[in-house]
Amino acid sequence: MDKLTTAGSRPDWESLKSIVLIGNHLPRLCGIATFTTHLLESIALNAPDKACWAVAMNDRPEGYSYPPAVRLEISQNQLNDYSVTADLLNINHVDVVCLQHEYGIFGGKRGSFIIDLLRDLKMPVVTTLHTILKDPSPQDRHIMMQLAEFSDRLVVMSERSVEFLRDIYRVPEEEIVLIHHGIPDVPFVKSDDYKDKFGVSGKKIILTFGLLSPGKGIEVVIDALPEIVKAHPQVIYMVVGATHPHLKAEQGEDYRNNLHLRAKELGVSDHIVFYDRFVADEDLLEFIGAADIYVTPYLNEAQIISGTLAYALGMGKAVVSTPYWHAQELLADDRGRLVPFRDRVALAREVIDLLDHPEACRAIQQRAYQYGRRMIWSDVGRRYLDTFAEATRQRFRKKIPEHRLEPLGLRQQRLPEIKLSHLRRMTDGTGVLQHASYTVPDRMHGYCVDDNARALIVAVTAQDLQPLDSSLGDLASVYLSFLGYAFNEQTGRFRNFMSYDRRWLELTGSEDSHGRALWGLGIAVALGRDAGAVVYAADLFRRALDTVEHFTSPRAVAFVIIGTHAYLARYSSDSRARRMRKILGERLMAWFRSASSDDWPWCEDILSYDNARLPQALLLCGQWLPDPQMLNTGLRALDWLKQVQTDEKGRHFAAIGNQGWFPRDGGKARFDQQPIEAAAMVDACIEAFNCTRDEKWISYAYRCLNWYQGKNDLGVTLCDYATGGCRDGLEAQGANENQGAESTLCWLMALLAVYSQRGRDRATPGEGPALLAARNES
């Protein structure tokens, strides 16, 4: 630790004129918002001559009523907002940016969108890390490594955080700055001075505060209360804080209600007071002031920073805590008491001992208060200013953009907003309708499994990117229910077409529709957020899998392989699914061996529809069986598809037309070009990039995406930016103006695939959007 920067040397601040913080901000209700707000205030008070302001992250479309200190806002799930913000910060010559990083507050996979913003910034970046994972997934490790790559300093708030960055993520110590979590500067006073305000004079107060959620361990304290109350009948346990808004949106007040019931069953309801609201700073200080003992009963050690613990310790409270990482550090040297996780007996014993021995309790409080003096906000603000100045003087970031407004490359091109308005319009209580007349749903043709499977993929993928939008779960449930109803238990097959009056028009659908159903179910299993829906999808997947073993349609086989890979992301030990993947992969490979030649590397004598799904399936199987020949065959076939579906001047994607297709001994049909081809190529090219790390595949994926946006043979825009719909194809005379389900869903699938890839395009191989099984199977 001798070499570690402690931000105490105070470099000259004069070079700093403007400082911007990026993070959540009050009145948004969360710990990061509170931290960012106080840090900004502290910096501004220490440097009143500087322009200090914030960029706030919004987790809801309407945003919040921010104070003037918030000058810019980013909609969490809108990728374009990140690049626009970077441009504005660069144009306004901001001197330093301080990012508050926490998983879950930024858009993209594990918050990957923020990397796009950091990558484009020219000024020094100082990133405060609020969570550092001890056992990161490949994706989480990648995010952290990119944060380190695009930051000049990383600020952490505990010694354990320093160890993790150095030993797990290999960050050089000279780039790490230790600055403790800030706390208010209040005098050391007796708790009795505050108790009158809450009507608890003469009581002994045990306090826990913060946003309520499972994992906080409140139930352990409740379980310990009968023993504590038996020894000290005057004890009141105060639980202060609203339910976390994201938890409340997903589960309502289940956790809080269960705590109430638990207290009633144990006969301690009269000794617990729940304050169900987000507490402003002034009130919070009074709550803490009234406490005799503060308890943090977290259920596991993986809590590297606790702002609530820092506040309680800094105000001189006697703390009883479980030994999570931050507590081990702050409560060392007899500044508090540690008890094992989930141990109500030990918790009761320590609380009773402190109440039995007020002098010992007082000594702990004084030691805690003295230790906390180093953490008051005014000092923390000065240390951040020191760090900003040092980062400006000596930059550690290795890759700084050279030009202020360089042309956007394909990787940085701005993506359209994900809009599902037209999909919602096409969906009723039964499922998604097949066709539209212009933009109006056409009920004459009813529904089909093909489109509902695609719609399920879109809904769960969108929810994976936008987990706070509960309406996406409702959409997914409609499509999943349709697939469940379509399955025929007698035949083990899915029906496909249903009339608008809900009559099945066939006993058994095509192999392709069955394969698409399994594909959709596999994605729902891999990405689903609703536990019941995941179980339902997995059960239906298993029941429908056996009949595919003897399928003869190459596309159906490919769809099943893609879906099985996704399914195995969650159920990697399912030997039956692994066996089926191997059988189907080898069958698809055999078809390629028997039909392909040097000038026709394909498994059929005609190129027709959804072609790229076949090499995509080979790439997936080739990686995970593993089978290098299969992988090479998939890459060769996809590269050939890339060549035959590029216009003569090599400028844009030109799909094989369905008016004649492309026979082996004939010419390629130019029209009608269908949206399904571009979507398949986007997914397959992303998977090829994951296999090879060759940038040409990402470039071509964007070229295929841009086909929808007017970069095509006729220069006609097919996607509808306003609604998320898509026209039904490119015909010789122009676009087919109908916006049916297949076209719309293919556009959305392609766009979502690129969104999912953005921000993780330098991740470890095997992280493609269609394959999540790698992490569990490797």
XYZ file of N, CA and C in Angstrom, residues 497-644:
444
model
N -50.454 -22.471 -38.084
C -51.392 -21.406 -38.446
C -52.689 -21.485 -37.650
N -53.118 -20.324 -37.160
C -54.372 -20.195 -36.421
C -55.178 -19.053 -37.024
N -56.467 -19.284 -37.230
C -57.336 -18.233 -37.750
C -57.594 -17.189 -36.673
N -58.164 -16.044 -37.089
C -58.407 -14.981 -36.122
C -59.412 -15.409 -35.052
N -60.305 -16.348 -35.408
C -61.272 -16.823 -34.413
C -60.736 -18.010 -33.599
N -59.423 -18.151 -33.591
C -58.698 -19.105 -32.743
C -58.960 -20.567 -33.117
N -59.082 -20.856 -34.388
C -59.181 -22.239 -34.868
C -57.855 -22.619 -35.500
N -57.350 -23.772 -35.079
C -56.129 -24.256 -35.720
C -56.454 -24.714 -37.129
N -55.602 -24.346 -38.079
C -55.839 -24.651 -39.487
C -55.062 -25.871 -39.940
N -54.378 -26.535 -39.029
C -53.608 -27.727 -39.361
C -53.321 -28.493 -38.080
N -53.089 -29.789 -38.203
C -52.761 -30.600 -37.034
C -51.284 -30.506 -36.685
N -50.460 -30.337 -37.712
C -49.004 -30.282 -37.518
C -48.429 -29.213 -38.416
N -47.609 -28.354 -37.854
C -46.950 -27.321 -38.642
C -45.713 -27.845 -39.333
N -45.030 -26.970 -40.017
C -43.812 -27.351 -40.737
C -42.659 -27.595 -39.774
N -41.636 -28.276 -40.284
C -40.429 -28.443 -39.478
C -39.827 -27.089 -39.125
N -39.863 -26.163 -40.076
C -39.302 -24.841 -39.814
C -40.005 -24.155 -38.652
N -41.329 -24.221 -38.619
C -42.055 -23.554 -37.541
C -41.753 -24.226 -36.202
N -41.604 -25.541 -36.211
C -41.240 -26.246 -34.981
C -39.849 -25.800 -34.510
N -38.918 -25.691 -35.457
C -37.566 -25.249 -35.106
C -37.552 -23.832 -34.559
N -38.360 -22.952 -35.181
C -38.413 -21.570 -34.679
C -39.015 -21.516 -33.282
N -40.004 -22.359 -33.031
C -40.601 -22.390 -31.695
C -39.550 -22.770 -30.655
N -38.736 -23.790 -30.951
C -37.685 -24.185 -30.021
C -36.627 -23.098 -29.872
N -36.352 -22.406 -30.935
C -35.413 -21.281 -30.889
C -35.944 -20.206 -29.934
N -37.195 -19.824 -30.115
C -37.783 -18.822 -29.232
C -37.814 -19.265 -27.784
N -38.160 -20.534 -27.560
C -38.201 -21.048 -26.192
C -36.806 -21.058 -25.563
N -35.809 -21.419 -26.347
C -34.446 -21.434 -25.825
C -33.988 -20.053 -25.389
N -34.299 -19.039 -26.194
C -33.932 -17.670 -25.830
C -34.695 -17.233 -24.591
N -35.978 -17.622 -24.501
C -36.770 -17.272 -23.319
C -36.194 -17.911 -22.060
N -35.691 -19.131 -22.186
C -35.067 -19.795 -21.041
C -33.781 -19.066 -20.644
N -32.982 -18.694 -21.632
C -31.689 -18.079 -21.344
C -31.820 -16.680 -20.767
N -32.746 -15.886 -21.302
C -32.808 -14.471 -20.940
C -33.985 -14.114 -20.051
N -34.911 -15.046 -19.853
C -36.118 -14.732 -19.101
C -35.836 -14.258 -17.694
N -36.626 -13.288 -17.232
C -36.455 -12.713 -15.897
C -37.525 -13.201 -14.924
N -38.646 -13.689 -15.469
C -39.709 -14.202 -14.627
C -39.485 -15.695 -14.409
N -39.296 -16.092 -13.147
C -38.931 -17.481 -12.849
C -39.987 -18.456 -13.357
N -41.250 -18.109 -13.190
C -42.310 -18.995 -13.654
C -42.307 -19.160 -15.155
N -42.078 -18.062 -15.874
C -42.041 -18.122 -17.334
C -40.850 -18.951 -17.815
N -39.726 -18.845 -17.121
C -38.543 -19.631 -17.495
C -38.815 -21.123 -17.321
N -39.419 -21.494 -16.212
C -39.742 -22.902 -15.969
C -40.725 -23.415 -17.025
N -41.723 -22.602 -17.343
C -42.715 -22.976 -18.353
C -42.046 -23.188 -19.706
N -41.195 -22.237 -20.102
C -40.510 -22.330 -21.393
C -39.586 -23.544 -21.440
N -38.877 -23.803 -20.340
C -37.952 -24.939 -20.300
C -38.702 -26.263 -20.417
N -39.829 -26.357 -19.725
C -40.625 -27.589 -19.792
C -41.153 -27.815 -21.199
N -41.641 -26.764 -21.836
C -42.158 -26.890 -23.202
C -41.025 -27.227 -24.173
N -39.870 -26.623 -23.968
C -38.704 -26.925 -24.809
C -38.364 -28.411 -24.729
N -38.313 -28.945 -23.539
C -37.934 -30.354 -23.368
C -38.954 -31.285 -24.028
N -40.234 -30.975 -23.870
C -41.274 -31.833 -24.440
C -41.267 -31.792 -25.970
N -40.818 -30.680 -26.532
C -40.842 -30.531 -27.990
C -39.537 -30.927 -28.656
N -38.526 -31.286 -27.862
C -37.197 -31.509 -28.441
C -37.048 -32.867 -29.119
N -37.666 -33.902 -28.579
C -37.405 -35.258 -29.071
C -37.747 -35.443 -30.545
N -38.802 -34.796 -31.010
C -39.266 -35.044 -32.384
C -38.347 -34.472 -33.450
N -37.362 -33.643 -33.071
C -36.529 -33.000 -34.087
C -35.388 -33.900 -34.549
N -35.186 -35.025 -33.891
C -33.996 -35.830 -34.178
C -33.932 -36.269 -35.637
N -35.062 -36.451 -36.270
C -35.067 -36.932 -37.655
C -35.549 -35.875 -38.640
N -35.476 -34.623 -38.276
C -35.856 -33.540 -39.192
C -34.942 -33.552 -40.419
N -35.511 -33.164 -41.545
C -34.752 -33.155 -42.799
C -34.573 -31.755 -43.372
N -35.191 -30.757 -42.759
C -35.040 -29.372 -43.229
C -33.791 -28.753 -42.617
N -32.816 -28.325 -43.435
C -31.600 -27.717 -42.882
C -31.893 -26.495 -42.013
N -32.871 -25.689 -42.436
C -33.165 -24.499 -41.641
C -33.789 -24.865 -40.306
N -34.691 -25.825 -40.311
C -35.284 -26.262 -39.046
C -34.209 -26.774 -38.096
N -33.276 -27.539 -38.634
C -32.176 -28.048 -37.811
C -31.351 -26.891 -37.252
N -31.082 -25.908 -38.103
C -30.299 -24.748 -37.646
C -31.031 -23.989 -36.548
N -32.337 -23.788 -36.710
C -33.099 -23.078 -35.686
C -33.026 -23.814 -34.347
N -33.146 -25.143 -34.412
C -33.108 -25.922 -33.175
C -31.732 -25.811 -32.512
N -30.681 -25.857 -33.307
C -29.330 -25.731 -32.749
C -29.170 -24.393 -32.039
N -29.617 -23.308 -32.667
C -29.488 -21.978 -32.060
C -30.271 -21.915 -30.755
N -31.495 -22.447 -30.782
C -32.296 -22.448 -29.569
C -31.718 -23.316 -28.477
N -31.130 -24.445 -28.856
C -30.555 -25.353 -27.863
C -29.349 -24.721 -27.181
N -28.540 -24.001 -27.940
C -27.419 -23.292 -27.326
C -27.907 -22.318 -26.268
N -28.951 -21.585 -26.596
C -29.485 -20.634 -25.628
C -30.034 -21.355 -24.407
N -30.792 -22.422 -24.631
C -31.348 -23.217 -23.526
C -30.239 -23.713 -22.598
N -29.122 -24.173 -23.178
C -28.025 -24.712 -22.378
C -27.309 -23.641 -21.564
N -27.575 -22.370 -21.856
C -26.998 -21.309 -21.034
C -27.480 -21.417 -19.604
N -28.732 -21.850 -19.427
C -29.286 -21.964 -18.081
C -29.242 -23.399 -17.573
N -29.371 -24.352 -18.488
C -29.424 -25.766 -18.086
C -28.293 -26.530 -18.776
N -27.060 -26.167 -18.462
C -25.907 -26.728 -19.162
C -25.718 -28.216 -18.896
N -26.302 -28.714 -17.808
C -26.122 -30.125 -17.476
C -27.146 -31.042 -18.147
N -28.028 -30.497 -18.957
C -29.059 -31.304 -19.621
C -28.399 -32.136 -20.724
N -28.105 -33.386 -20.411
C -27.369 -34.243 -21.349
C -28.187 -34.543 -22.602
N -29.513 -34.584 -22.465
C -30.341 -34.865 -23.630
C -30.249 -33.719 -24.641
N -30.257 -32.481 -24.148
C -30.133 -31.329 -25.039
C -28.739 -31.287 -25.662
N -27.721 -31.622 -24.888
C -26.362 -31.631 -25.430
C -26.226 -32.713 -26.502
N -26.830 -33.852 -26.246
C -26.785 -34.934 -27.233
C -27.477 -34.510 -28.521
N -28.635 -33.861 -28.396
C -29.372 -33.442 -29.593
C -28.581 -32.392 -30.366
N -27.930 -31.498 -29.668
C -27.100 -30.506 -30.346
C -26.028 -31.188 -31.179
N -25.404 -32.208 -30.622
C -24.337 -32.914 -31.332
C -24.884 -33.642 -32.556
N -26.018 -34.318 -32.394
C -26.621 -35.048 -33.509
C -26.973 -34.101 -34.645
N -27.635 -32.999 -34.310
C -28.089 -32.062 -35.340
C -26.914 -31.323 -35.968
N -25.930 -30.978 -35.166
C -24.754 -30.307 -35.719
C -24.023 -31.191 -36.712
N -23.875 -32.444 -36.365
C -23.189 -33.376 -37.277
C -24.017 -33.631 -38.531
N -25.356 -33.653 -38.391
C -26.200 -33.837 -39.575
C -26.081 -32.641 -40.522
N -26.124 -31.440 -39.956
C -25.983 -30.251 -40.791
C -24.619 -30.242 -41.474
N -23.601 -30.651 -40.755
C -22.253 -30.716 -41.326
C -22.193 -31.755 -42.448
N -22.870 -32.871 -42.258
C -22.887 -33.911 -43.304
C -23.547 -33.394 -44.566
N -24.616 -32.633 -44.432
C -25.272 -32.047 -45.609
C -24.323 -31.118 -46.361
N -23.541 -30.339 -45.620
C -22.584 -29.450 -46.279
C -21.506 -30.264 -46.991
N -21.028 -31.304 -46.360
C -19.986 -32.116 -46.997
C -20.478 -32.732 -48.302
N -21.714 -33.196 -48.300
C -22.210 -33.929 -49.470
C -22.570 -33.020 -50.638
N -22.916 -31.778 -50.380
C -23.432 -30.916 -51.457
C -22.483 -29.811 -51.876
N -21.535 -29.443 -51.057
C -20.719 -28.260 -51.348
C -19.577 -28.585 -52.308
N -19.106 -27.539 -52.959
C -17.944 -27.631 -53.844
C -17.138 -26.355 -53.669
N -16.025 -26.262 -54.388
C -15.167 -25.082 -54.228
C -15.896 -23.794 -54.586
N -16.724 -23.842 -55.633
C -17.417 -22.619 -56.055
C -18.849 -22.538 -55.524
N -19.287 -23.542 -54.767
C -20.644 -23.536 -54.198
C -20.575 -24.173 -52.797
N -20.072 -23.434 -51.822
C -19.870 -24.001 -50.476
C -21.167 -24.022 -49.665
N -22.159 -24.740 -50.195
C -23.476 -24.719 -49.583
C -24.043 -26.134 -49.508
N -25.042 -26.338 -48.657
C -25.578 -27.680 -48.420
C -26.796 -27.992 -49.275
N -27.215 -27.074 -50.126
C -28.362 -27.273 -51.014
C -27.992 -26.766 -52.399
N -28.841 -27.077 -53.378
C -28.593 -26.623 -54.743
C -29.244 -25.279 -55.034
N -29.777 -24.643 -54.009
C -30.380 -23.319 -54.176
C -30.241 -22.543 -52.878
N -29.947 -21.252 -53.009
C -29.979 -20.340 -51.871
C -31.362 -19.715 -51.845
N -32.068 -19.888 -50.715
C -33.444 -19.399 -50.672
C -33.613 -18.358 -49.561
N -34.172 -18.756 -48.419
C -34.528 -17.787 -47.386
C -33.794 -18.102 -46.078
N -33.615 -17.067 -45.260
C -33.018 -17.219 -43.935
C -31.706 -17.989 -43.992
N -30.922 -17.726 -45.030
C -29.762 -18.565 -45.317
C -28.692 -18.538 -44.233
N -28.435 -17.367 -43.682
C -27.301 -17.237 -42.764
C -27.490 -17.997 -41.463
N -28.713 -18.452 -41.177
C -28.917 -19.229 -39.952
C -28.149 -20.553 -39.999
N -27.899 -21.081 -41.194
C -27.189 -22.356 -41.303
C -25.729 -22.213 -40.885
N -24.959 -21.276 -41.474
C -23.592 -21.119 -40.960
C -23.546 -20.629 -39.512
N -24.547 -19.854 -39.089
C -24.590 -19.454 -37.684
C -24.649 -20.681 -36.770
N -25.477 -21.650 -37.132
C -25.582 -22.871 -36.336
C -24.272 -23.653 -36.343
N -23.603 -23.716 -37.499
C -22.316 -24.402 -37.564
C -21.270 -23.716 -36.689
N -21.288 -22.381 -36.674
C -20.332 -21.647 -35.845
C -20.554 -21.949 -34.363
N -21.798 -21.998 -33.966
C -22.093 -22.292 -32.569
C -21.639 -23.699 -32.190
N -22.014 -24.675 -33.012
C -21.606 -26.055 -32.729
C -20.098 -26.221 -32.824
N -19.500 -25.580 -33.801
C -18.057 -25.707 -33.982
C -17.277 -25.233 -32.769
N -17.801 -24.190 -32.105
C -17.115 -23.682 -30.920
C -17.253 -24.619 -29.731
N -18.436 -25.214 -29.562
C -18.732 -25.830 -28.287
C -18.792 -27.353 -28.294
N -18.605 -27.979 -29.481
C -18.525 -29.438 -29.413
C -17.174 -29.910 -28.852
N -16.039 -29.356 -29.209
C -15.739 -28.452 -30.313
C -15.400 -29.248 -31.575
N -15.478 -28.564 -32.734
C -15.191 -29.209 -34.002
C -14.620 -28.155 -34.953
N -13.299 -28.064 -35.065
C -12.679 -27.030 -35.909
C -13.141 -27.086 -37.361
N -13.354 -28.292 -37.903
C -13.798 -28.392 -39.291
C -15.193 -27.781 -39.451
N -16.051 -28.035 -38.487
C -17.390 -27.462 -38.517
C -17.314 -25.934 -38.461
N -16.436 -25.433 -37.608
C -16.258 -23.989 -37.480
C -15.771 -23.389 -38.792
N -14.795 -24.018 -39.414
C -14.254 -23.502 -40.671
C -15.285 -23.572 -41.797
N -16.088 -24.648 -41.798
C -17.133 -24.761 -42.808
C -18.148 -23.630 -42.644
N -18.524 -23.324 -41.418
C -19.456 -22.234 -41.181
C -18.887 -20.905 -41.609
N -17.624 -20.645 -41.310
C -17.002 -19.380 -41.705
C -16.905 -19.251 -43.224
N -16.561 -20.362 -43.876
C -16.440 -20.337 -45.340
C -17.795 -20.070 -45.985
N -18.834 -20.754 -45.490
C -20.169 -20.553 -46.053
C -20.653 -19.133 -45.824
N -20.400 -18.599 -44.644
C -20.859 -17.246 -44.338
C -20.096 -16.212 -45.164
N -18.801 -16.435 -45.348
C -18.023 -15.507 -46.171
C -18.528 -15.512 -47.613
N -18.920 -16.677 -48.097
C -19.495 -16.770 -49.451
C -20.841 -16.039 -49.510
N -21.678 -16.246 -48.512
C -22.947 -15.503 -48.459
C -22.703 -14.001 -48.449
N -21.705 -13.588 -47.734
C -21.341 -12.172 -47.676
C -20.976 -11.646 -49.060
N -20.249 -12.448 -49.812
C -19.847 -12.013 -51.148
C -21.034 -11.935 -52.107
N -21.881 -12.982 -52.085
C -22.977 -13.001 -53.053
C -24.106 -12.049 -52.665
